[in-house]
PDB file of C-alpha atoms and ligand atoms in Angstrom:
ATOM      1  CA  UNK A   1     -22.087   6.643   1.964  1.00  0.00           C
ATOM      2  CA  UNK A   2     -21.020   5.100  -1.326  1.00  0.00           C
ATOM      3  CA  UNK A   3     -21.177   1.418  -2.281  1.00  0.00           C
ATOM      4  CA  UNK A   4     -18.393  -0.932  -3.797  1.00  0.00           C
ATOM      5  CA  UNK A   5     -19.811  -4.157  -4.826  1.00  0.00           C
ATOM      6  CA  UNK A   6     -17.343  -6.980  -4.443  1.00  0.00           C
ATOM      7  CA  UNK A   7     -18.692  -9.216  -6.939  1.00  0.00           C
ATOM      8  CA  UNK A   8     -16.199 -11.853  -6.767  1.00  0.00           C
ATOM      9  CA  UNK A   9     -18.876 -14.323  -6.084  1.00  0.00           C
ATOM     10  CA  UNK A  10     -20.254 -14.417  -9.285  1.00  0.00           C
ATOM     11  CA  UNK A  11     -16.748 -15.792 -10.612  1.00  0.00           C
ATOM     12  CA  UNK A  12     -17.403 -18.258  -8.194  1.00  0.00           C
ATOM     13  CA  UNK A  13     -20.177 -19.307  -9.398  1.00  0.00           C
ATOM     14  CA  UNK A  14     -19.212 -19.038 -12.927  1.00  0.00           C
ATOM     15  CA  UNK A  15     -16.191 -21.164 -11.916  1.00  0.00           C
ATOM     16  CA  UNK A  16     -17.788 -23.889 -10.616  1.00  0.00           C
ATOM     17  CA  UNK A  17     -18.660 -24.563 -14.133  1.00  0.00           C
ATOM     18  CA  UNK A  18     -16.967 -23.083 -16.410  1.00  0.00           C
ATOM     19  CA  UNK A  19     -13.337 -23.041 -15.267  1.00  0.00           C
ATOM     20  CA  UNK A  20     -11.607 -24.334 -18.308  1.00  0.00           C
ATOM     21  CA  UNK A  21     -13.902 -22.386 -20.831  1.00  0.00           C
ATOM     22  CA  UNK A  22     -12.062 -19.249 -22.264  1.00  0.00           C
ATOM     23  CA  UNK A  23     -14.805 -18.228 -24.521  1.00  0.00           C
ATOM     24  CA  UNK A  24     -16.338 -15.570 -22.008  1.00  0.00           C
ATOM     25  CA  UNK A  25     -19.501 -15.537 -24.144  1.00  0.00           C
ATOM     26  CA  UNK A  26     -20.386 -19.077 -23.399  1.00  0.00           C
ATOM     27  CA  UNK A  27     -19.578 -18.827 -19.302  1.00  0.00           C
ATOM     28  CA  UNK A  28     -22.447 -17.603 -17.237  1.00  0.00           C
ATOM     29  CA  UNK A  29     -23.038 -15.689 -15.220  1.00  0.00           C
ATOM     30  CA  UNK A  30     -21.185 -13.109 -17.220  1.00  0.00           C
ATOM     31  CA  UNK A  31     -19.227 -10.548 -14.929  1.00  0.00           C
ATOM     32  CA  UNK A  32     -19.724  -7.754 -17.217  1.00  0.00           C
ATOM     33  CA  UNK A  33     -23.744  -7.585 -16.927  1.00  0.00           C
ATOM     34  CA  UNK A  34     -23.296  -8.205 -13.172  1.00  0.00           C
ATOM     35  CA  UNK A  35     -21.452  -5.258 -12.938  1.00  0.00           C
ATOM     36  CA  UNK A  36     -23.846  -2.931 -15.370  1.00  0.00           C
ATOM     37  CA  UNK A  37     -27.152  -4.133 -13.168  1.00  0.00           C
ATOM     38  CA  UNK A  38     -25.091  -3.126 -10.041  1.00  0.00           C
ATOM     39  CA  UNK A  39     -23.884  -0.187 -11.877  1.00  0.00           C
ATOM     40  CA  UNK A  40     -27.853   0.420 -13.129  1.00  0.00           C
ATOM     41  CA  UNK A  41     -28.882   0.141  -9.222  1.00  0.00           C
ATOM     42  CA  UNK A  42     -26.439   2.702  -7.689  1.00  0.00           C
ATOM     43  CA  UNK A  43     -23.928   1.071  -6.846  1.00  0.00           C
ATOM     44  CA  UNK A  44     -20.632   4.023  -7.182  1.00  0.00           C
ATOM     45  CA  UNK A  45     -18.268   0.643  -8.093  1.00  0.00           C
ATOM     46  CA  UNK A  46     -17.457  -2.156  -8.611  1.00  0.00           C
ATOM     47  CA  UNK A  47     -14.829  -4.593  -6.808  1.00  0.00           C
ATOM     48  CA  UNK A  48     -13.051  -7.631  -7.547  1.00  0.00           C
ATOM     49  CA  UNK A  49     -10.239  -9.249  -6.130  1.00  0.00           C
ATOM     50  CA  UNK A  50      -7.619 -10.887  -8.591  1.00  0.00           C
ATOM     51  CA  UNK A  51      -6.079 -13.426  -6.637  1.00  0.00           C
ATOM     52  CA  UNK A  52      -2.414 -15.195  -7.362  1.00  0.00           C
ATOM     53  CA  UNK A  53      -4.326 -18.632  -6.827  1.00  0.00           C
ATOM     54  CA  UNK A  54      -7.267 -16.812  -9.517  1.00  0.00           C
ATOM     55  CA  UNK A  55      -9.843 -19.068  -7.832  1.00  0.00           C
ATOM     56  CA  UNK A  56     -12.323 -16.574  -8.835  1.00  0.00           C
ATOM     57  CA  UNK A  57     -11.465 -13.521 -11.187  1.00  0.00           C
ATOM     58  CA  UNK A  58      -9.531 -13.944 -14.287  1.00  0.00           C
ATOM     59  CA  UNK A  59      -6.814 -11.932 -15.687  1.00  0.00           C
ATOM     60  CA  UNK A  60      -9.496 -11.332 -19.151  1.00  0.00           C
ATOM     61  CA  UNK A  61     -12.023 -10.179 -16.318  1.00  0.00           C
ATOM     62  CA  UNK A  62     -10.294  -7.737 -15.221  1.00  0.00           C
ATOM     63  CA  UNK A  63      -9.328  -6.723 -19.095  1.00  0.00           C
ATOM     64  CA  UNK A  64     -12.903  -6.827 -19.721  1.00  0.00           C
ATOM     65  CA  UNK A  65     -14.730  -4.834 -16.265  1.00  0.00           C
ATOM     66  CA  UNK A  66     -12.023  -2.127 -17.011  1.00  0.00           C
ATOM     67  CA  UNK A  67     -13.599  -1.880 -20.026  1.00  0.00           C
ATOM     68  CA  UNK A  68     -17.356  -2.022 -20.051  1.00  0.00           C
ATOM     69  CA  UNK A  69     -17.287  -0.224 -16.202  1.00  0.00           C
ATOM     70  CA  UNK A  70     -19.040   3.079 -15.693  1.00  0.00           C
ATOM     71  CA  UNK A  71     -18.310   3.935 -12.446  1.00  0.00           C
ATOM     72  CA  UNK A  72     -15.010   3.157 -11.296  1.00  0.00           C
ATOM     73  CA  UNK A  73     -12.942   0.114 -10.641  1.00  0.00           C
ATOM     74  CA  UNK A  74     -11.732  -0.892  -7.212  1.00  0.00           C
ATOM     75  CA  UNK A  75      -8.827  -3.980  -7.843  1.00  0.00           C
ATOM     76  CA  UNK A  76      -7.586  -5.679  -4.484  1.00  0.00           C
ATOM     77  CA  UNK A  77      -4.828  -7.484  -4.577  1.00  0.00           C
ATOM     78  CA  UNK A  78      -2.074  -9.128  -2.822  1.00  0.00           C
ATOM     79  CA  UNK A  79       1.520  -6.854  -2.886  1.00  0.00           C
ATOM     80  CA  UNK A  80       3.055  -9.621  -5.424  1.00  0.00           C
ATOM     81  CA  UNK A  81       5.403  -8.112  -8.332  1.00  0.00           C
ATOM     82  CA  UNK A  82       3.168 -10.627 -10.519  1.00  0.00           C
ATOM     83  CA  UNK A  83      -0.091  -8.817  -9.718  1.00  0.00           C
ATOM     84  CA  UNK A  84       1.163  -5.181  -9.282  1.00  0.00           C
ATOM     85  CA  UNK A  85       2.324  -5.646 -12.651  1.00  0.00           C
ATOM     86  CA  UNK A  86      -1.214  -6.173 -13.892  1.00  0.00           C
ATOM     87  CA  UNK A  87      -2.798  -3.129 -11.817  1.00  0.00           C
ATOM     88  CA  UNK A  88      -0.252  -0.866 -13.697  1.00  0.00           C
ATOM     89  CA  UNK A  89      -1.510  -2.380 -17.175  1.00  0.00           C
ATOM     90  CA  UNK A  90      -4.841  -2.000 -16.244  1.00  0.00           C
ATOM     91  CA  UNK A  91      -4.554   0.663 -14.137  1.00  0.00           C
ATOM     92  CA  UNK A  92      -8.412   0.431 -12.294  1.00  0.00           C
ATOM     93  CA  UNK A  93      -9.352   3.911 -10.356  1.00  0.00           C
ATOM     94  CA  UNK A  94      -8.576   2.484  -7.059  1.00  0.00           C
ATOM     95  CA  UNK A  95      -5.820  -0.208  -5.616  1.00  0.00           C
ATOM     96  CA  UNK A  96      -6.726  -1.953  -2.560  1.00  0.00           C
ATOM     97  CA  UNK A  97      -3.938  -4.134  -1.222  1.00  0.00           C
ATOM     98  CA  UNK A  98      -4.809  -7.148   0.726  1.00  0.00           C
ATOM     99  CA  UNK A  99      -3.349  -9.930   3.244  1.00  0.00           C
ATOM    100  CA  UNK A 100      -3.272 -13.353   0.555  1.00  0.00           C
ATOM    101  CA  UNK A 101      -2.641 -16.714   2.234  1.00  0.00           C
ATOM    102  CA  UNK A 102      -3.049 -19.505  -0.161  1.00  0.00           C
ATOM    103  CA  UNK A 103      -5.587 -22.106   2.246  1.00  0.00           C
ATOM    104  CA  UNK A 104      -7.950 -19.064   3.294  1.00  0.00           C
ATOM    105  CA  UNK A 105     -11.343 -19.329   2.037  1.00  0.00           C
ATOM    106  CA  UNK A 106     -11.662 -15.999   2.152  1.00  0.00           C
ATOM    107  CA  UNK A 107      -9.276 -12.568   2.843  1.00  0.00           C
ATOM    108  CA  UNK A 108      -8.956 -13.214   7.186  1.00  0.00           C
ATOM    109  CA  UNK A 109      -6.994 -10.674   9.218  1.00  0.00           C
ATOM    110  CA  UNK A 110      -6.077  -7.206   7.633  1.00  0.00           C
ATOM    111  CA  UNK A 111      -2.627  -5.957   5.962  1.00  0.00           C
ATOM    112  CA  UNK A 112       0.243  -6.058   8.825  1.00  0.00           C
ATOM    113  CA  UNK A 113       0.808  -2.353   7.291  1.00  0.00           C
ATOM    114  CA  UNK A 114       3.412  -1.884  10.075  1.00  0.00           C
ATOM    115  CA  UNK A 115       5.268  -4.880  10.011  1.00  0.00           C
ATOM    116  CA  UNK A 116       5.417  -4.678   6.112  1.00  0.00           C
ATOM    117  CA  UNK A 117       6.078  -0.830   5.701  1.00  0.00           C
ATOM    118  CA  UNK A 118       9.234  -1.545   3.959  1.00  0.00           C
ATOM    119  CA  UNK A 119       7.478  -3.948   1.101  1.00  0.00           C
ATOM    120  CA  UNK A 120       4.345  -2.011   0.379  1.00  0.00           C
ATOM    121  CA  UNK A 121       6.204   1.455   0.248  1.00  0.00           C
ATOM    122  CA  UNK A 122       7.631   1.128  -3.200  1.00  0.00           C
ATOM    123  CA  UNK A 123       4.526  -0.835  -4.191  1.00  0.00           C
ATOM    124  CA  UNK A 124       2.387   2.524  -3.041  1.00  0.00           C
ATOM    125  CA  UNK A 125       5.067   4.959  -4.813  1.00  0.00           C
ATOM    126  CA  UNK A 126       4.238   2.960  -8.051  1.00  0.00           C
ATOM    127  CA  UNK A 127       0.637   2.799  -7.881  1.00  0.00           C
ATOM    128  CA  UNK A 128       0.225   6.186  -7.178  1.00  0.00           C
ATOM    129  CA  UNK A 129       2.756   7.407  -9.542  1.00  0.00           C
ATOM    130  CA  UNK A 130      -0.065   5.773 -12.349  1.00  0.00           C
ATOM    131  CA  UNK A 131      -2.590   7.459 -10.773  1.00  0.00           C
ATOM    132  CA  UNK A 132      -4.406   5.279  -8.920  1.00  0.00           C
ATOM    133  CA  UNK A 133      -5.444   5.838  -5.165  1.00  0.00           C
ATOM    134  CA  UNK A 134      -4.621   3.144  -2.933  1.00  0.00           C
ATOM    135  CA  UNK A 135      -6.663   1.898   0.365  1.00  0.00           C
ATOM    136  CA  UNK A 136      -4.802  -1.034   2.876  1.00  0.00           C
ATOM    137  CA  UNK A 137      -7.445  -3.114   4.488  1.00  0.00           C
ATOM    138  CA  UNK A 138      -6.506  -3.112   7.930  1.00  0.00           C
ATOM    139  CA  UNK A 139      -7.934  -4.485  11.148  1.00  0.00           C
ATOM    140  CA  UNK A 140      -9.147  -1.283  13.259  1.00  0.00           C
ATOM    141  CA  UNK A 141      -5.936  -1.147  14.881  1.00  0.00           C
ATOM    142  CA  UNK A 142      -3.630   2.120  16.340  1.00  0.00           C
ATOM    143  CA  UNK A 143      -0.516   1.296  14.985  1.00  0.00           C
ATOM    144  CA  UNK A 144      -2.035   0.241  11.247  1.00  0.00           C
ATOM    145  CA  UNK A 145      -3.939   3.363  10.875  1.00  0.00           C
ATOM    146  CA  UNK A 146      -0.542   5.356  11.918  1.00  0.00           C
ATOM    147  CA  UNK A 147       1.449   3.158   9.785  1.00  0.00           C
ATOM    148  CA  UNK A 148      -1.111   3.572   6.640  1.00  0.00           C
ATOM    149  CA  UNK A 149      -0.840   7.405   7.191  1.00  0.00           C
ATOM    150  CA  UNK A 150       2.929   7.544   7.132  1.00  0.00           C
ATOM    151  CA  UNK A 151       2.888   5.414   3.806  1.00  0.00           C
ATOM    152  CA  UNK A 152       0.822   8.192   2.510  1.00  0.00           C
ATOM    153  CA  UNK A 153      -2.158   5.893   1.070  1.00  0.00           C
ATOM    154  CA  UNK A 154      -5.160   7.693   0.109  1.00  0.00           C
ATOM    155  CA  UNK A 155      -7.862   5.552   1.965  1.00  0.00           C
ATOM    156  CA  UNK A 156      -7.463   2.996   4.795  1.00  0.00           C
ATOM    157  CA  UNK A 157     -10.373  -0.030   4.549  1.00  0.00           C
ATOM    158  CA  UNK A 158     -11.460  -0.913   7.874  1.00  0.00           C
ATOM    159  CA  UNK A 159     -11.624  -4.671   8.798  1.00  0.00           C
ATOM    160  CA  UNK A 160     -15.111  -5.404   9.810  1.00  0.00           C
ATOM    161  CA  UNK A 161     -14.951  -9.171   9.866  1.00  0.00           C
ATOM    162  CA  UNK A 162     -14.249  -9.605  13.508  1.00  0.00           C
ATOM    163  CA  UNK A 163     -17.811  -7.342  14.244  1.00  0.00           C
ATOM    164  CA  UNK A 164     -19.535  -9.216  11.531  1.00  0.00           C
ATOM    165  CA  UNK A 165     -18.215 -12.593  13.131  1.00  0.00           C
ATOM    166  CA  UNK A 166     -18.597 -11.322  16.778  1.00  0.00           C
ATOM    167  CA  UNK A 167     -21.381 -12.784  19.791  1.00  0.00           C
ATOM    168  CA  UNK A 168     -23.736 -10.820  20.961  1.00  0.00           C
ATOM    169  CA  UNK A 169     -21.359 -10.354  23.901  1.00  0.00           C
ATOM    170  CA  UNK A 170     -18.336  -9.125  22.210  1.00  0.00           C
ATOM    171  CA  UNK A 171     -20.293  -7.131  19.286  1.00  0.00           C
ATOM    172  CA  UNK A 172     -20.641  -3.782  20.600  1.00  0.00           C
ATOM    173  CA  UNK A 173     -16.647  -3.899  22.002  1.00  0.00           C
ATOM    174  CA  UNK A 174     -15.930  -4.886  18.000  1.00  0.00           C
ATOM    175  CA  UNK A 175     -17.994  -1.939  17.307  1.00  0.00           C
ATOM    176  CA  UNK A 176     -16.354   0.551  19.517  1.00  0.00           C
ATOM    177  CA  UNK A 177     -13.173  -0.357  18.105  1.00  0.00           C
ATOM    178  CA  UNK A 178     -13.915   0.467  14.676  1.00  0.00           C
ATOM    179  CA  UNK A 179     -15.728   4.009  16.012  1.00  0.00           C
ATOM    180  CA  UNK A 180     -12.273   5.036  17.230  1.00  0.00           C
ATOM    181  CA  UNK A 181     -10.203   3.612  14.479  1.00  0.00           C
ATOM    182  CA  UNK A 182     -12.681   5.811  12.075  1.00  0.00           C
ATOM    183  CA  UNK A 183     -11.884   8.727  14.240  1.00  0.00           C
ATOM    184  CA  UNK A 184      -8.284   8.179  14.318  1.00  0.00           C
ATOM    185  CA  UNK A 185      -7.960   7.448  10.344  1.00  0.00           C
ATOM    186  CA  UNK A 186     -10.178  10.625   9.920  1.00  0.00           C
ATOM    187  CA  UNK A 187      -7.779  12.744  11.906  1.00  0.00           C
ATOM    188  CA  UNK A 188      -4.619  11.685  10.025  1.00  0.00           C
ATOM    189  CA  UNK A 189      -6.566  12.599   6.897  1.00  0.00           C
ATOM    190  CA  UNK A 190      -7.408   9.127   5.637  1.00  0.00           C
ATOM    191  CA  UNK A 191     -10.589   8.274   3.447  1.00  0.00           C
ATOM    192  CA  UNK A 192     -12.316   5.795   5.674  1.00  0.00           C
ATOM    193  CA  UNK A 193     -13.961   2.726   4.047  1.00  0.00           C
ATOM    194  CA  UNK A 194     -14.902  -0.857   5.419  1.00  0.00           C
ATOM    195  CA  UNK A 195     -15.570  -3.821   4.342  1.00  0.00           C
ATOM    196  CA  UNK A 196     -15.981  -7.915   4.738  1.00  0.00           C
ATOM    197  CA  UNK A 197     -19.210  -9.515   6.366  1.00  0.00           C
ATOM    198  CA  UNK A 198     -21.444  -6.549   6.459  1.00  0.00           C
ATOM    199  CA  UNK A 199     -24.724  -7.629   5.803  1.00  0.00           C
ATOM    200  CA  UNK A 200     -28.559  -6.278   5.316  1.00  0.00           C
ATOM    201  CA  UNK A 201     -28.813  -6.879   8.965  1.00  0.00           C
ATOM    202  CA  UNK A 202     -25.697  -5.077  10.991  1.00  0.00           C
ATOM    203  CA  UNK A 203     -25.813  -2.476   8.489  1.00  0.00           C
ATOM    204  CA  UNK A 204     -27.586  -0.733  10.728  1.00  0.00           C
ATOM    205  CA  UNK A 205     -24.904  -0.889  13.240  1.00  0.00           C
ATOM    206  CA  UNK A 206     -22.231  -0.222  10.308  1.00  0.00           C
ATOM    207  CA  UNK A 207     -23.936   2.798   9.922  1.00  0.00           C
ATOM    208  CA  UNK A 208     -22.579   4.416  13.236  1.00  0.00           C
ATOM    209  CA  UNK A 209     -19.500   4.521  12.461  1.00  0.00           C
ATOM    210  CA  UNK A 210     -17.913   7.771  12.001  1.00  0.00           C
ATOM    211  CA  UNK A 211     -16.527   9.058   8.634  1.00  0.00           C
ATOM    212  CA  UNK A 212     -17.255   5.995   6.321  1.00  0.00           C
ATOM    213  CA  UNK A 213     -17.078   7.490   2.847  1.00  0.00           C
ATOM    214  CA  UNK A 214     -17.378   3.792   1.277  1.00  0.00           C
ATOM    215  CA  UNK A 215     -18.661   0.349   1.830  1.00  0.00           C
ATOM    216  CA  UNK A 216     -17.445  -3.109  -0.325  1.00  0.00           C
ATOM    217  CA  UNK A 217     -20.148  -5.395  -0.023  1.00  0.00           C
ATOM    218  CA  UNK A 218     -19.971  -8.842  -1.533  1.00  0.00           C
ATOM    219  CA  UNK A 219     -21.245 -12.211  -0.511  1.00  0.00           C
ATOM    220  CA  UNK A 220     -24.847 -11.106   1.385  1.00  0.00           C
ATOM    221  CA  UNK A 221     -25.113  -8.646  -2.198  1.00  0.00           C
ATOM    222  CA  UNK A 222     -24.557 -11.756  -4.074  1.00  0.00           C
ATOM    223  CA  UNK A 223     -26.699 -14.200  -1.744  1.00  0.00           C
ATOM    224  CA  UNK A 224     -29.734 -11.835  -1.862  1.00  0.00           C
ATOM    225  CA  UNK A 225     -29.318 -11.259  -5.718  1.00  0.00           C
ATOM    226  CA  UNK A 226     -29.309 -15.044  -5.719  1.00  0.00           C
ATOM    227  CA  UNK A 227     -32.723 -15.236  -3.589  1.00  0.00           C
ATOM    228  CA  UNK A 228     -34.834 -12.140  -5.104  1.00  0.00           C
ATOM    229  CA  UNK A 229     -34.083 -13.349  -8.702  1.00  0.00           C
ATOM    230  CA  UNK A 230     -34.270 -17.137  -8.235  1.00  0.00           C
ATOM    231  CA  UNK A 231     -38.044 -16.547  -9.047  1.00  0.00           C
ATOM    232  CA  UNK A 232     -37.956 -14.553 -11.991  1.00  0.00           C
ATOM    233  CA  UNK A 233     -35.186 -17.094 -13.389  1.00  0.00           C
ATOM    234  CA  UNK A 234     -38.241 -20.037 -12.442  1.00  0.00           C
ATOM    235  CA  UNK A 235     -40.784 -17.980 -14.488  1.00  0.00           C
ATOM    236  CA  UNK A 236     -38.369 -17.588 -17.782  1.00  0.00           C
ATOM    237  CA  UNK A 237     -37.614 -21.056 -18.046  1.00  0.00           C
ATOM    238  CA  UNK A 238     -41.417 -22.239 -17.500  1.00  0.00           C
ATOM    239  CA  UNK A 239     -42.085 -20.065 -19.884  1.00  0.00           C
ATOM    240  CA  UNK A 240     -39.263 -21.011 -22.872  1.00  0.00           C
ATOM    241  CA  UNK A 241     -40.474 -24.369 -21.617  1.00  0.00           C
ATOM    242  CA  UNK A 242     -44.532 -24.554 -22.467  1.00  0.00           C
ATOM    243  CA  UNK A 243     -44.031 -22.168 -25.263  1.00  0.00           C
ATOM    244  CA  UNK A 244     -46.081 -22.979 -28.788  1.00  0.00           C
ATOM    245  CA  UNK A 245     -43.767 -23.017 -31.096  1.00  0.00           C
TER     246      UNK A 245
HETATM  247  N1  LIG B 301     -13.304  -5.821   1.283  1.00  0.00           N
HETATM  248  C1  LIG B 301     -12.216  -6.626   1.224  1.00  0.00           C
HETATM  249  C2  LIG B 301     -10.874  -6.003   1.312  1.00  0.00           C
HETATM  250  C3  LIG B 301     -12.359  -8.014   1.015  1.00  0.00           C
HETATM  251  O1  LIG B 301     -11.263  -8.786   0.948  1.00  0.00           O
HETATM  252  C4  LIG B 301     -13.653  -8.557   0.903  1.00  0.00           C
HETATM  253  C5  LIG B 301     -13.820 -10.027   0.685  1.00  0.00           C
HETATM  254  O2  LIG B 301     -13.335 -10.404  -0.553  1.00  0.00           O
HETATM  255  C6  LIG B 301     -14.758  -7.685   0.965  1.00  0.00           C
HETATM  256  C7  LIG B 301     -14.551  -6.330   1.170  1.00  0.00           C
HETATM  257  C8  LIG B 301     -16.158  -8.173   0.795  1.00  0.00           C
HETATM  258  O3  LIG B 301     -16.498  -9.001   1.869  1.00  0.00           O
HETATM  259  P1  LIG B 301     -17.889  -9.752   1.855  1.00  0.00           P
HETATM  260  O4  LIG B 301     -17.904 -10.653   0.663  1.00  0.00           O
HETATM  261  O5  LIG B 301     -17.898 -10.485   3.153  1.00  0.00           O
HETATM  262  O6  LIG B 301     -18.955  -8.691   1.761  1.00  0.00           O
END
């Protein structure tokens, strides 16, 4: 199973500083080395999310990942003519297209692939006429999974917010669902991924789903870097600190 790290977060963070400051060497954390230590631990990609509000990603960020990325570059987005613009500029590996609703705090509910079949098909032409593969994030649904196959896009993302958000009662019916929405995406031919609230914990129970070729993993990824390296950041400032000049 490969990894996509969604590191969206660290824009966050970055942003909640550093909003107004162009001057990308002066902003920290720096996106670019976030993505080569992810890159330098395995991960197979990176992940960001441009959004039309831009709340956390930048237009230069995505300029600048496309460029210092080794692995390949996974760019979801909202099906706006603004935004599918940029992805044929910058034209990362993969396309993932996303719900956007302006007051969410973060992406909630999947793509309404069927409802929408008419807006996202010329938006899926053009994509993959640049040659880049497209995924929908969709809740583990029948009808999406049909609808994503018809559209002919390459991957389907599987919603797992509503298992990551679920009691203990109603966890192992979230589960099931997304067992047989693996299945049925598998059958029509679709690469399966998932994605949203997996975490170091239900991993394990991630892990038994059928067919998942890849994972996007962002805010636990991004909460444990915090945690594991808060120390080491401790140490290096002690140190600059009490040094003898
Ligand atoms: N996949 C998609 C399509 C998303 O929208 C998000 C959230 O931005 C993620 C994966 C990552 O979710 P999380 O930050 O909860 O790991």
């Amino acid at each position: 199973m490969r990894l996509g790290v969604n590191i969206d977060h660290v824009a966050t963070l970055r942003q909640a500083r550093y909003a107004g400051v162009q001057d990308v060497q002066r902003a920290e954390p720096d996106l670019a080395l976030a993505a080569a230590v992810c890159e330098r631990a395995g991960a197979h990609g990176i992940t960001i999310h441009l959004r039309a509000d831009r709340r956390h990603i930048q237009d230069r960020d995505v300029l600048r990942l496309r460029d210092t990325i080794n692995t390949k570059l996974n760019l979801e987005m909202g099906n706006t003519p603004e935004i599918v613009d940029i992805a044929l500029r910058v034209l990362p590996e993969e396309v993932c297209l996303v719900p956007e609703n302006r007051k969410e705090v973060t992406t909630e509910g999947g793509l309404d692939v069927s409802g929408q079949f008419k807006q996202l098909e010329p938006t899926l032409k053009r994509l993959q006429l640049a040659g880049i593969r497209v995924s929908l994030f969709i809740e583990p649904a029948p009808d999406q999974i049909e609808a994503a196959a018809k559209l002919r896009a390459e991957m389907v993302e599987l919603h797992t917010g509503a298992f990551a958000e679920a009691d203990a009662k109603t966890r192992e019916l979230e589960l099931k669902r997304l067992q047989v929405a693996a299945e049925h995406a598998h059958g029509y031919g679709l690469q399966v991924n998932a994605g949203h609230g997996i975490n170091y914990t239900n991993i394990t129970q991630v892990r038994t789903i059928p067919h998942l070729a890849e994972l996007n993993i962002g805010h636990s990824i991004v909460s444990r870097g915090v945690i594991v390296g808060l120390g080491q950041a401790v140490e290096e400032m002690l140190k600059q600190m009490n040094r003898t000049r």
